[in-house]
Amino acid sequence: MHQLARDILNLSRMELERRYISLELDFKAQIDEVYCERVQIQQVLLNLVINAIEAMTDNSGLCTLRLSSSHPRPDVIRFEVADNGTGLSEEVIGKIFDSFYTTKPEGMGMGLTISHEIIKRHGGEIGAGNRQEQGSVFWFTLPVHQQPVN
């Protein structure tokens, strides 16, 4: 997962630099190997990163994108994509993964719906909320691959 995230950040590097967005990485998960369809998980991560970048468009101060990983349980990795943009209303949080629901004037409302289905198919969960400081955080969990004990 950590390498997938770095790959997505490399793809997004020019956009991050163009918008003067600083990057914080906090990869605390010790086990980051998951069985997955690599391209699909890349699609989820890219969608979350691009959404976070766009959420900070109107931020006049320092813009920060934060990616982090942890283990809420030993058999699960939790990956978070956080921004310090405008945040989400309770109404938006309740509908954000619904098909065709969008907050963007030119959006189709499919990116997060597809991401939800991909994560669900991989045995995980996905969610969204507001950060205490400012902005929003999107997270997903996936089961980790653990080596058998001999």
Tab-separated table of N, CA and C in Angstrom:
chain	number	residue	atom	x	y	z
A	1	MET	N	0.823	-1.194	0.000
A	1	MET	CA	0.000	0.000	0.000
A	1	MET	C	0.866	1.257	0.000
A	2	HIS	N	1.945	1.232	0.747
A	2	HIS	CA	2.787	2.417	0.813
A	2	HIS	C	3.409	2.717	-0.552
A	3	GLN	N	3.820	1.691	-1.257
A	3	GLN	CA	4.392	1.911	-2.589
A	3	GLN	C	3.330	2.392	-3.565
A	4	LEU	N	2.114	1.839	-3.475
A	4	LEU	CA	1.016	2.327	-4.323
A	4	LEU	C	0.774	3.818	-4.081
A	5	ALA	N	0.790	4.222	-2.827
A	5	ALA	CA	0.574	5.628	-2.490
A	5	ALA	C	1.685	6.499	-3.067
A	6	ARG	N	2.920	6.037	-2.956
A	6	ARG	CA	4.042	6.808	-3.524
A	6	ARG	C	3.916	6.922	-5.044
A	7	ASP	N	3.456	5.854	-5.698
A	7	ASP	CA	3.250	5.890	-7.146
A	7	ASP	C	2.202	6.938	-7.521
A	8	ILE	N	1.103	6.985	-6.761
A	8	ILE	CA	0.044	7.964	-7.025
A	8	ILE	C	0.561	9.376	-6.788
A	9	LEU	N	1.354	9.565	-5.756
A	9	LEU	CA	1.920	10.893	-5.491
A	9	LEU	C	2.870	11.321	-6.596
A	10	ASN	N	3.617	10.380	-7.158
A	10	ASN	CA	4.473	10.711	-8.301
A	10	ASN	C	3.635	11.172	-9.494
A	11	LEU	N	2.501	10.499	-9.720
A	11	LEU	CA	1.600	10.915	-10.800
A	11	LEU	C	1.013	12.306	-10.542
A	12	SER	N	0.807	12.630	-9.278
A	12	SER	CA	0.159	13.889	-8.889
A	12	SER	C	1.161	15.003	-8.602
A	13	ARG	N	2.428	14.721	-8.656
A	13	ARG	CA	3.472	15.661	-8.238
A	13	ARG	C	3.344	17.031	-8.902
A	14	MET	N	3.157	17.060	-10.206
A	14	MET	CA	3.092	18.347	-10.911
A	14	MET	C	1.901	19.177	-10.437
A	15	GLU	N	0.767	18.527	-10.192
A	15	GLU	CA	-0.419	19.245	-9.731
A	15	GLU	C	-0.206	19.769	-8.306
A	16	LEU	N	0.428	18.979	-7.470
A	16	LEU	CA	0.735	19.421	-6.110
A	16	LEU	C	1.658	20.642	-6.142
A	17	GLU	N	2.675	20.594	-6.973
A	17	GLU	CA	3.616	21.715	-7.085
A	17	GLU	C	2.944	22.943	-7.694
A	18	ARG	N	2.139	22.744	-8.715
A	18	ARG	CA	1.466	23.863	-9.382
A	18	ARG	C	0.553	24.618	-8.423
A	19	ARG	N	-0.045	23.891	-7.498
A	19	ARG	CA	-0.972	24.517	-6.543
A	19	ARG	C	-0.310	24.816	-5.197
A	20	TYR	N	0.999	24.615	-5.106
A	20	TYR	CA	1.760	24.892	-3.877
A	20	TYR	C	1.204	24.133	-2.670
A	21	ILE	N	0.930	22.871	-2.874
A	21	ILE	CA	0.390	22.033	-1.805
A	21	ILE	C	1.531	21.240	-1.181
A	22	SER	N	1.682	21.390	0.121
A	22	SER	CA	2.713	20.613	0.813
A	22	SER	C	2.175	19.220	1.109
A	23	LEU	N	3.085	18.310	1.301
A	23	LEU	CA	2.740	16.906	1.452
A	23	LEU	C	3.274	16.392	2.779
A	24	GLU	N	2.432	15.684	3.524
A	24	GLU	CA	2.841	15.018	4.754
A	24	GLU	C	2.546	13.532	4.605
A	25	LEU	N	3.531	12.716	4.899
A	25	LEU	CA	3.356	11.263	4.896
A	25	LEU	C	3.565	10.744	6.306
A	26	ASP	N	2.647	9.939	6.772
A	26	ASP	CA	2.731	9.364	8.109
A	26	ASP	C	2.332	7.891	8.013
A	27	PHE	N	3.217	7.090	7.457
A	27	PHE	CA	2.947	5.681	7.244
A	27	PHE	C	3.403	4.889	8.472
A	28	LYS	N	2.470	4.632	9.388
A	28	LYS	CA	2.771	3.917	10.622
A	28	LYS	C	2.473	2.427	10.533
A	29	ALA	N	1.714	2.003	9.549
A	29	ALA	CA	1.367	0.584	9.421
A	29	ALA	C	2.635	-0.229	9.180
A	30	GLN	N	2.824	-1.244	9.982
A	30	GLN	CA	3.999	-2.106	9.851
A	30	GLN	C	3.829	-3.113	8.720
A	31	ILE	N	2.593	-3.579	8.546
A	31	ILE	CA	2.292	-4.533	7.478
A	31	ILE	C	1.411	-3.801	6.468
A	32	ASP	N	1.946	-3.597	5.267
A	32	ASP	CA	1.187	-2.852	4.260
A	32	ASP	C	0.919	-3.679	3.011
A	33	GLU	N	1.143	-4.980	3.087
A	33	GLU	CA	0.879	-5.857	1.947
A	33	GLU	C	-0.574	-6.302	1.959
A	34	VAL	N	-1.241	-6.110	0.831
A	34	VAL	CA	-2.626	-6.552	0.681
A	34	VAL	C	-2.744	-7.314	-0.638
A	35	TYR	N	-3.648	-8.291	-0.658
A	35	TYR	CA	-3.999	-8.923	-1.925
A	35	TYR	C	-5.033	-8.032	-2.576
A	36	CYS	N	-4.720	-7.519	-3.757
A	36	CYS	CA	-5.656	-6.597	-4.386
A	36	CYS	C	-5.433	-6.546	-5.886
A	37	GLU	N	-6.420	-5.998	-6.538
A	37	GLU	CA	-6.287	-5.644	-7.945
A	37	GLU	C	-5.603	-4.277	-7.939
A	38	ARG	N	-4.308	-4.284	-8.193
A	38	ARG	CA	-3.454	-3.102	-8.038
A	38	ARG	C	-4.023	-1.853	-8.720
A	39	VAL	N	-4.444	-1.982	-9.952
A	39	VAL	CA	-4.943	-0.831	-10.714
A	39	VAL	C	-6.207	-0.260	-10.065
A	40	GLN	N	-7.045	-1.122	-9.527
A	40	GLN	CA	-8.273	-0.633	-8.887
A	40	GLN	C	-7.962	0.163	-7.617
A	41	ILE	N	-7.027	-0.325	-6.814
A	41	ILE	CA	-6.665	0.404	-5.592
A	41	ILE	C	-5.947	1.703	-5.961
A	42	GLN	N	-5.159	1.690	-7.018
A	42	GLN	CA	-4.550	2.935	-7.510
A	42	GLN	C	-5.639	3.927	-7.913
A	43	GLN	N	-6.682	3.442	-8.547
A	43	GLN	CA	-7.793	4.300	-8.961
A	43	GLN	C	-8.451	4.950	-7.739
A	44	VAL	N	-8.653	4.174	-6.686
A	44	VAL	CA	-9.247	4.709	-5.457
A	44	VAL	C	-8.341	5.791	-4.877
A	45	LEU	N	-7.061	5.477	-4.726
A	45	LEU	CA	-6.123	6.446	-4.159
A	45	LEU	C	-6.034	7.715	-5.007
A	46	LEU	N	-5.953	7.564	-6.311
A	46	LEU	CA	-5.869	8.736	-7.184
A	46	LEU	C	-7.126	9.590	-7.056
A	47	ASN	N	-8.279	8.968	-7.013
A	47	ASN	CA	-9.536	9.699	-6.853
A	47	ASN	C	-9.528	10.496	-5.548
A	48	LEU	N	-9.111	9.866	-4.451
A	48	LEU	CA	-9.092	10.542	-3.160
A	48	LEU	C	-8.075	11.685	-3.141
A	49	VAL	N	-6.919	11.469	-3.737
A	49	VAL	CA	-5.893	12.523	-3.782
A	49	VAL	C	-6.357	13.705	-4.623
A	50	ILE	N	-6.900	13.443	-5.807
A	50	ILE	CA	-7.387	14.533	-6.676
A	50	ILE	C	-8.519	15.286	-5.994
A	51	ASN	N	-9.454	14.573	-5.358
A	51	ASN	CA	-10.540	15.240	-4.638
A	51	ASN	C	-9.985	16.136	-3.530
A	52	ALA	N	-8.979	15.659	-2.810
A	52	ALA	CA	-8.380	16.455	-1.741
A	52	ALA	C	-7.709	17.705	-2.304
A	53	ILE	N	-7.009	17.555	-3.405
A	53	ILE	CA	-6.371	18.710	-4.047
A	53	ILE	C	-7.425	19.735	-4.449
A	54	GLU	N	-8.492	19.269	-5.051
A	54	GLU	CA	-9.556	20.178	-5.493
A	54	GLU	C	-10.278	20.822	-4.314
A	55	ALA	N	-10.360	20.123	-3.181
A	55	ALA	CA	-11.027	20.672	-1.995
A	55	ALA	C	-10.265	21.861	-1.419
A	56	MET	N	-8.978	21.971	-1.753
A	56	MET	CA	-8.160	23.062	-1.223
A	56	MET	C	-8.023	24.233	-2.194
A	57	THR	N	-8.761	24.189	-3.296
A	57	THR	CA	-8.658	25.230	-4.322
A	57	THR	C	-8.883	26.627	-3.765
A	58	ASP	N	-9.866	26.795	-2.904
A	58	ASP	CA	-10.201	28.123	-2.378
A	58	ASP	C	-9.494	28.450	-1.072
A	59	ASN	N	-8.594	27.592	-0.633
A	59	ASN	CA	-7.856	27.823	0.601
A	59	ASN	C	-6.785	28.881	0.351
A	60	SER	N	-6.874	30.015	1.044
A	60	SER	CA	-5.921	31.103	0.817
A	60	SER	C	-4.641	30.919	1.628
A	61	GLY	N	-4.652	30.038	2.607
A	61	GLY	CA	-3.465	29.804	3.425
A	61	GLY	C	-2.647	28.640	2.910
A	62	LEU	N	-1.857	28.084	3.798
A	62	LEU	CA	-1.030	26.934	3.469
A	62	LEU	C	-1.910	25.718	3.204
A	63	CYS	N	-1.722	25.085	2.075
A	63	CYS	CA	-2.478	23.882	1.711
A	63	CYS	C	-1.620	22.656	1.996
A	64	THR	N	-2.216	21.685	2.683
A	64	THR	CA	-1.476	20.487	3.056
A	64	THR	C	-2.296	19.242	2.751
A	65	LEU	N	-1.683	18.316	2.037
A	65	LEU	CA	-2.253	16.997	1.771
A	65	LEU	C	-1.519	16.024	2.676
A	66	ARG	N	-2.276	15.238	3.424
A	66	ARG	CA	-1.665	14.297	4.372
A	66	ARG	C	-2.145	12.885	4.069
A	67	LEU	N	-1.197	11.981	3.856
A	67	LEU	CA	-1.498	10.565	3.672
A	67	LEU	C	-0.923	9.811	4.860
A	68	SER	N	-1.731	8.933	5.420
A	68	SER	CA	-1.264	8.183	6.572
A	68	SER	C	-1.819	6.768	6.541
A	69	SER	N	-1.132	5.895	7.267
A	69	SER	CA	-1.586	4.514	7.396
A	69	SER	C	-1.439	4.078	8.839
A	70	SER	N	-2.279	3.139	9.234
A	70	SER	CA	-2.237	2.605	10.590
A	70	SER	C	-2.885	1.228	10.595
A	71	HIS	N	-2.850	0.604	11.757
A	71	HIS	CA	-3.516	-0.688	11.950
A	71	HIS	C	-4.565	-0.552	13.047
A	72	PRO	N	-5.841	-0.367	12.677
A	72	PRO	CA	-6.869	-0.344	13.715
A	72	PRO	C	-7.011	-1.716	14.385
A	73	ARG	N	-6.671	-2.750	13.631
A	73	ARG	CA	-6.595	-4.130	14.121
A	73	ARG	C	-5.376	-4.755	13.437
A	74	PRO	N	-4.791	-5.783	14.002
A	74	PRO	CA	-3.589	-6.378	13.400
A	74	PRO	C	-3.790	-6.905	11.973
A	75	ASP	N	-5.016	-7.290	11.627
A	75	ASP	CA	-5.272	-7.879	10.310
A	75	ASP	C	-5.807	-6.878	9.290
A	76	VAL	N	-5.785	-5.588	9.624
A	76	VAL	CA	-6.376	-4.551	8.768
A	76	VAL	C	-5.436	-3.357	8.668
A	77	ILE	N	-5.324	-2.808	7.473
A	77	ILE	CA	-4.625	-1.541	7.295
A	77	ILE	C	-5.676	-0.466	7.026
A	78	ARG	N	-5.487	0.675	7.640
A	78	ARG	CA	-6.354	1.834	7.403
A	78	ARG	C	-5.496	2.887	6.729
A	79	PHE	N	-6.005	3.380	5.613
A	79	PHE	CA	-5.290	4.399	4.850
A	79	PHE	C	-6.141	5.657	4.828
A	80	GLU	N	-5.531	6.808	5.120
A	80	GLU	CA	-6.257	8.073	5.164
A	80	GLU	C	-5.659	9.082	4.198
A	81	VAL	N	-6.553	9.849	3.566
A	81	VAL	CA	-6.168	10.980	2.723
A	81	VAL	C	-6.891	12.189	3.303
A	82	ALA	N	-6.104	13.123	3.853
A	82	ALA	CA	-6.681	14.278	4.543
A	82	ALA	C	-6.224	15.573	3.877
A	83	ASP	N	-7.099	16.567	3.909
A	83	ASP	CA	-6.773	17.886	3.368
A	83	ASP	C	-7.164	18.949	4.386
A	84	ASN	N	-6.769	20.176	4.131
A	84	ASN	CA	-7.199	21.282	4.981
A	84	ASN	C	-8.026	22.272	4.166
A	85	GLY	N	-8.924	21.706	3.376
A	85	GLY	CA	-9.845	22.503	2.561
A	85	GLY	C	-11.053	22.949	3.367
A	86	THR	N	-12.181	23.033	2.693
A	86	THR	CA	-13.389	23.583	3.301
A	86	THR	C	-14.149	22.591	4.174
A	87	GLY	N	-13.867	21.321	4.078
A	87	GLY	CA	-14.579	20.329	4.872
A	87	GLY	C	-15.889	19.923	4.213
A	88	LEU	N	-16.653	19.092	4.923
A	88	LEU	CA	-17.886	18.521	4.395
A	88	LEU	C	-19.046	18.809	5.338
A	89	SER	N	-20.189	19.168	4.776
A	89	SER	CA	-21.384	19.324	5.608
A	89	SER	C	-21.912	17.937	5.968
A	90	GLU	N	-22.750	17.866	6.992
A	90	GLU	CA	-23.341	16.580	7.390
A	90	GLU	C	-24.175	15.995	6.250
A	91	GLU	N	-24.852	16.860	5.503
A	91	GLU	CA	-25.647	16.398	4.363
A	91	GLU	C	-24.757	15.728	3.319
A	92	VAL	N	-23.622	16.347	3.030
A	92	VAL	CA	-22.700	15.791	2.046
A	92	VAL	C	-22.138	14.460	2.533
A	93	ILE	N	-21.739	14.396	3.803
A	93	ILE	CA	-21.176	13.152	4.340
A	93	ILE	C	-22.174	12.009	4.194
A	94	GLY	N	-23.455	12.289	4.389
A	94	GLY	CA	-24.485	11.255	4.275
A	94	GLY	C	-24.737	10.756	2.859
A	95	LYS	N	-24.369	11.550	1.849
A	95	LYS	CA	-24.673	11.196	0.461
A	95	LYS	C	-23.442	10.977	-0.417
A	96	ILE	N	-22.267	11.242	0.097
A	96	ILE	CA	-21.078	11.363	-0.740
A	96	ILE	C	-20.740	10.111	-1.552
A	97	PHE	N	-21.147	8.938	-1.076
A	97	PHE	CA	-20.852	7.705	-1.814
A	97	PHE	C	-22.034	7.233	-2.658
A	98	ASP	N	-23.103	8.034	-2.720
A	98	ASP	CA	-24.268	7.692	-3.545
A	98	ASP	C	-23.967	7.935	-5.027
A	99	SER	N	-24.506	7.083	-5.873
A	99	SER	CA	-24.343	7.255	-7.316
A	99	SER	C	-24.905	8.592	-7.775
A	100	PHE	N	-24.165	9.264	-8.603
A	100	PHE	CA	-24.540	10.522	-9.252
A	100	PHE	C	-24.646	11.710	-8.295
A	101	TYR	N	-24.220	11.539	-7.043
A	101	TYR	CA	-24.205	12.682	-6.129
A	101	TYR	C	-22.850	13.371	-6.257
A	102	THR	N	-22.864	14.664	-6.499
A	102	THR	CA	-21.624	15.410	-6.632
A	102	THR	C	-21.766	16.801	-6.041
A	103	THR	N	-20.660	17.339	-5.599
A	103	THR	CA	-20.619	18.723	-5.120
A	103	THR	C	-19.894	19.605	-6.130
A	104	LYS	N	-19.428	19.005	-7.216
A	104	LYS	CA	-18.661	19.743	-8.232
A	104	LYS	C	-19.571	20.126	-9.390
A	105	PRO	N	-19.456	21.361	-9.869
A	105	PRO	CA	-20.305	21.796	-10.995
A	105	PRO	C	-20.158	20.909	-12.237
A	106	GLU	N	-18.948	20.420	-12.490
A	106	GLU	CA	-18.726	19.587	-13.673
A	106	GLU	C	-18.589	18.108	-13.324
A	107	GLY	N	-18.881	17.748	-12.072
A	107	GLY	CA	-18.726	16.367	-11.634
A	107	GLY	C	-19.862	15.471	-12.090
A	108	MET	N	-19.556	14.179	-12.176
A	108	MET	CA	-20.562	13.189	-12.572
A	108	MET	C	-21.090	12.408	-11.371
A	109	GLY	N	-20.397	12.475	-10.246
A	109	GLY	CA	-20.847	11.750	-9.072
A	109	GLY	C	-20.597	10.258	-9.139
A	110	MET	N	-19.545	9.857	-9.827
A	110	MET	CA	-19.253	8.429	-9.948
A	110	MET	C	-17.952	8.007	-9.283
A	111	GLY	N	-17.012	8.928	-9.109
A	111	GLY	CA	-15.693	8.575	-8.583
A	111	GLY	C	-15.741	7.913	-7.226
A	112	LEU	N	-16.445	8.523	-6.290
A	112	LEU	CA	-16.505	7.953	-4.940
A	112	LEU	C	-17.407	6.728	-4.881
A	113	THR	N	-18.420	6.677	-5.727
A	113	THR	CA	-19.275	5.486	-5.803
A	113	THR	C	-18.461	4.287	-6.283
A	114	ILE	N	-17.676	4.494	-7.315
A	114	ILE	CA	-16.810	3.422	-7.833
A	114	ILE	C	-15.770	3.032	-6.790
A	115	SER	N	-15.183	4.026	-6.126
A	115	SER	CA	-14.200	3.745	-5.074
A	115	SER	C	-14.824	2.911	-3.963
A	116	HIS	N	-16.037	3.252	-3.577
A	116	HIS	CA	-16.751	2.501	-2.536
A	116	HIS	C	-16.911	1.037	-2.943
A	117	GLU	N	-17.321	0.808	-4.180
A	117	GLU	CA	-17.518	-0.559	-4.657
A	117	GLU	C	-16.206	-1.332	-4.740
A	118	ILE	N	-15.142	-0.673	-5.161
A	118	ILE	CA	-13.832	-1.330	-5.252
A	118	ILE	C	-13.369	-1.770	-3.866
A	119	ILE	N	-13.442	-0.880	-2.900
A	119	ILE	CA	-13.000	-1.205	-1.546
A	119	ILE	C	-13.875	-2.311	-0.951
A	120	LYS	N	-15.173	-2.211	-1.158
A	120	LYS	CA	-16.095	-3.236	-0.656
A	120	LYS	C	-15.755	-4.613	-1.256
A	121	ARG	N	-15.483	-4.647	-2.571
A	121	ARG	CA	-15.128	-5.906	-3.244
A	121	ARG	C	-13.820	-6.505	-2.726
A	122	HIS	N	-12.958	-5.639	-2.192
A	122	HIS	CA	-11.687	-6.097	-1.647
A	122	HIS	C	-11.788	-6.426	-0.150
A	123	GLY	N	-13.000	-6.437	0.384
A	123	GLY	CA	-13.202	-6.810	1.779
A	123	GLY	C	-12.963	-5.691	2.774
A	124	GLY	N	-12.998	-4.448	2.302
A	124	GLY	CA	-12.738	-3.316	3.186
A	124	GLY	C	-13.936	-2.398	3.335
A	125	GLU	N	-13.698	-1.297	3.996
A	125	GLU	CA	-14.700	-0.256	4.202
A	125	GLU	C	-14.099	1.074	3.797
A	126	ILE	N	-14.964	2.033	3.468
A	126	ILE	CA	-14.517	3.377	3.115
A	126	ILE	C	-15.447	4.371	3.791
A	127	GLY	N	-14.905	5.513	4.174
A	127	GLY	CA	-15.717	6.519	4.836
A	127	GLY	C	-15.105	7.900	4.703
A	128	ALA	N	-15.837	8.888	5.196
A	128	ALA	CA	-15.388	10.282	5.113
A	128	ALA	C	-15.866	11.035	6.338
A	129	GLY	N	-15.152	12.084	6.666
A	129	GLY	CA	-15.534	12.935	7.775
A	129	GLY	C	-14.737	14.217	7.751
A	130	ASN	N	-14.924	15.017	8.760
A	130	ASN	CA	-14.203	16.272	8.886
A	130	ASN	C	-13.062	16.125	9.874
A	131	ARG	N	-11.990	16.844	9.604
A	131	ARG	CA	-10.867	16.899	10.536
A	131	ARG	C	-11.189	17.902	11.632
A	132	GLN	N	-10.626	17.725	12.793
A	132	GLN	CA	-10.838	18.675	13.879
A	132	GLN	C	-10.276	20.044	13.519
A	133	GLU	N	-9.091	20.061	12.932
A	133	GLU	CA	-8.427	21.318	12.608
A	133	GLU	C	-9.202	22.079	11.533
A	134	GLN	N	-9.278	21.512	10.369
A	134	GLN	CA	-9.970	22.092	9.212
A	134	GLN	C	-9.834	21.098	8.075
A	135	GLY	N	-10.849	21.009	7.253
A	135	GLY	CA	-10.780	20.138	6.099
A	135	GLY	C	-11.478	18.811	6.311
A	136	SER	N	-11.190	17.894	5.413
A	136	SER	CA	-11.846	16.599	5.454
A	136	SER	C	-10.817	15.475	5.426
A	137	VAL	N	-11.286	14.289	5.777
A	137	VAL	CA	-10.459	13.095	5.707
A	137	VAL	C	-11.299	11.978	5.100
A	138	PHE	N	-10.734	11.322	4.125
A	138	PHE	CA	-11.329	10.128	3.532
A	138	PHE	C	-10.428	8.970	3.923
A	139	TRP	N	-11.035	7.856	4.281
A	139	TRP	CA	-10.271	6.707	4.733
A	139	TRP	C	-10.858	5.424	4.158
A	140	PHE	N	-10.004	4.436	4.058
A	140	PHE	CA	-10.485	3.102	3.718
A	140	PHE	C	-9.636	2.079	4.444
A	141	THR	N	-10.226	0.911	4.627
A	141	THR	CA	-9.517	-0.204	5.246
A	141	THR	C	-9.471	-1.362	4.253
A	142	LEU	N	-8.443	-2.168	4.389
A	142	LEU	CA	-8.300	-3.393	3.613
A	142	LEU	C	-7.659	-4.448	4.506
A	143	PRO	N	-8.019	-5.720	4.300
A	143	PRO	CA	-7.338	-6.776	5.054
A	143	PRO	C	-5.885	-6.880	4.590
A	144	VAL	N	-4.984	-7.081	5.532
A	144	VAL	CA	-3.567	-7.213	5.172
A	144	VAL	C	-3.209	-8.666	4.972
A	145	HIS	N	-2.160	-8.858	4.204
A	145	HIS	CA	-1.625	-10.207	3.965
A	145	HIS	C	-0.567	-10.464	5.021
A	146	GLN	N	-0.809	-11.455	5.852
A	146	GLN	CA	0.165	-11.794	6.886
A	146	GLN	C	0.837	-13.110	6.544
A	147	GLN	N	2.125	-13.136	6.745
A	147	GLN	CA	2.891	-14.365	6.498
A	147	GLN	C	2.498	-15.420	7.526
A	148	PRO	N	2.305	-16.663	7.090
A	148	PRO	CA	1.985	-17.726	8.055
A	148	PRO	C	3.166	-17.957	9.013
A	149	VAL	N	2.847	-18.263	10.262
A	149	VAL	CA	3.868	-18.543	11.259
A	149	VAL	C	4.270	-20.007	11.142
A	150	ASN	N	5.565	-20.281	11.058
A	150	ASN	CA	6.055	-21.671	10.926
A	150	ASN	C	6.302	-22.284	12.273
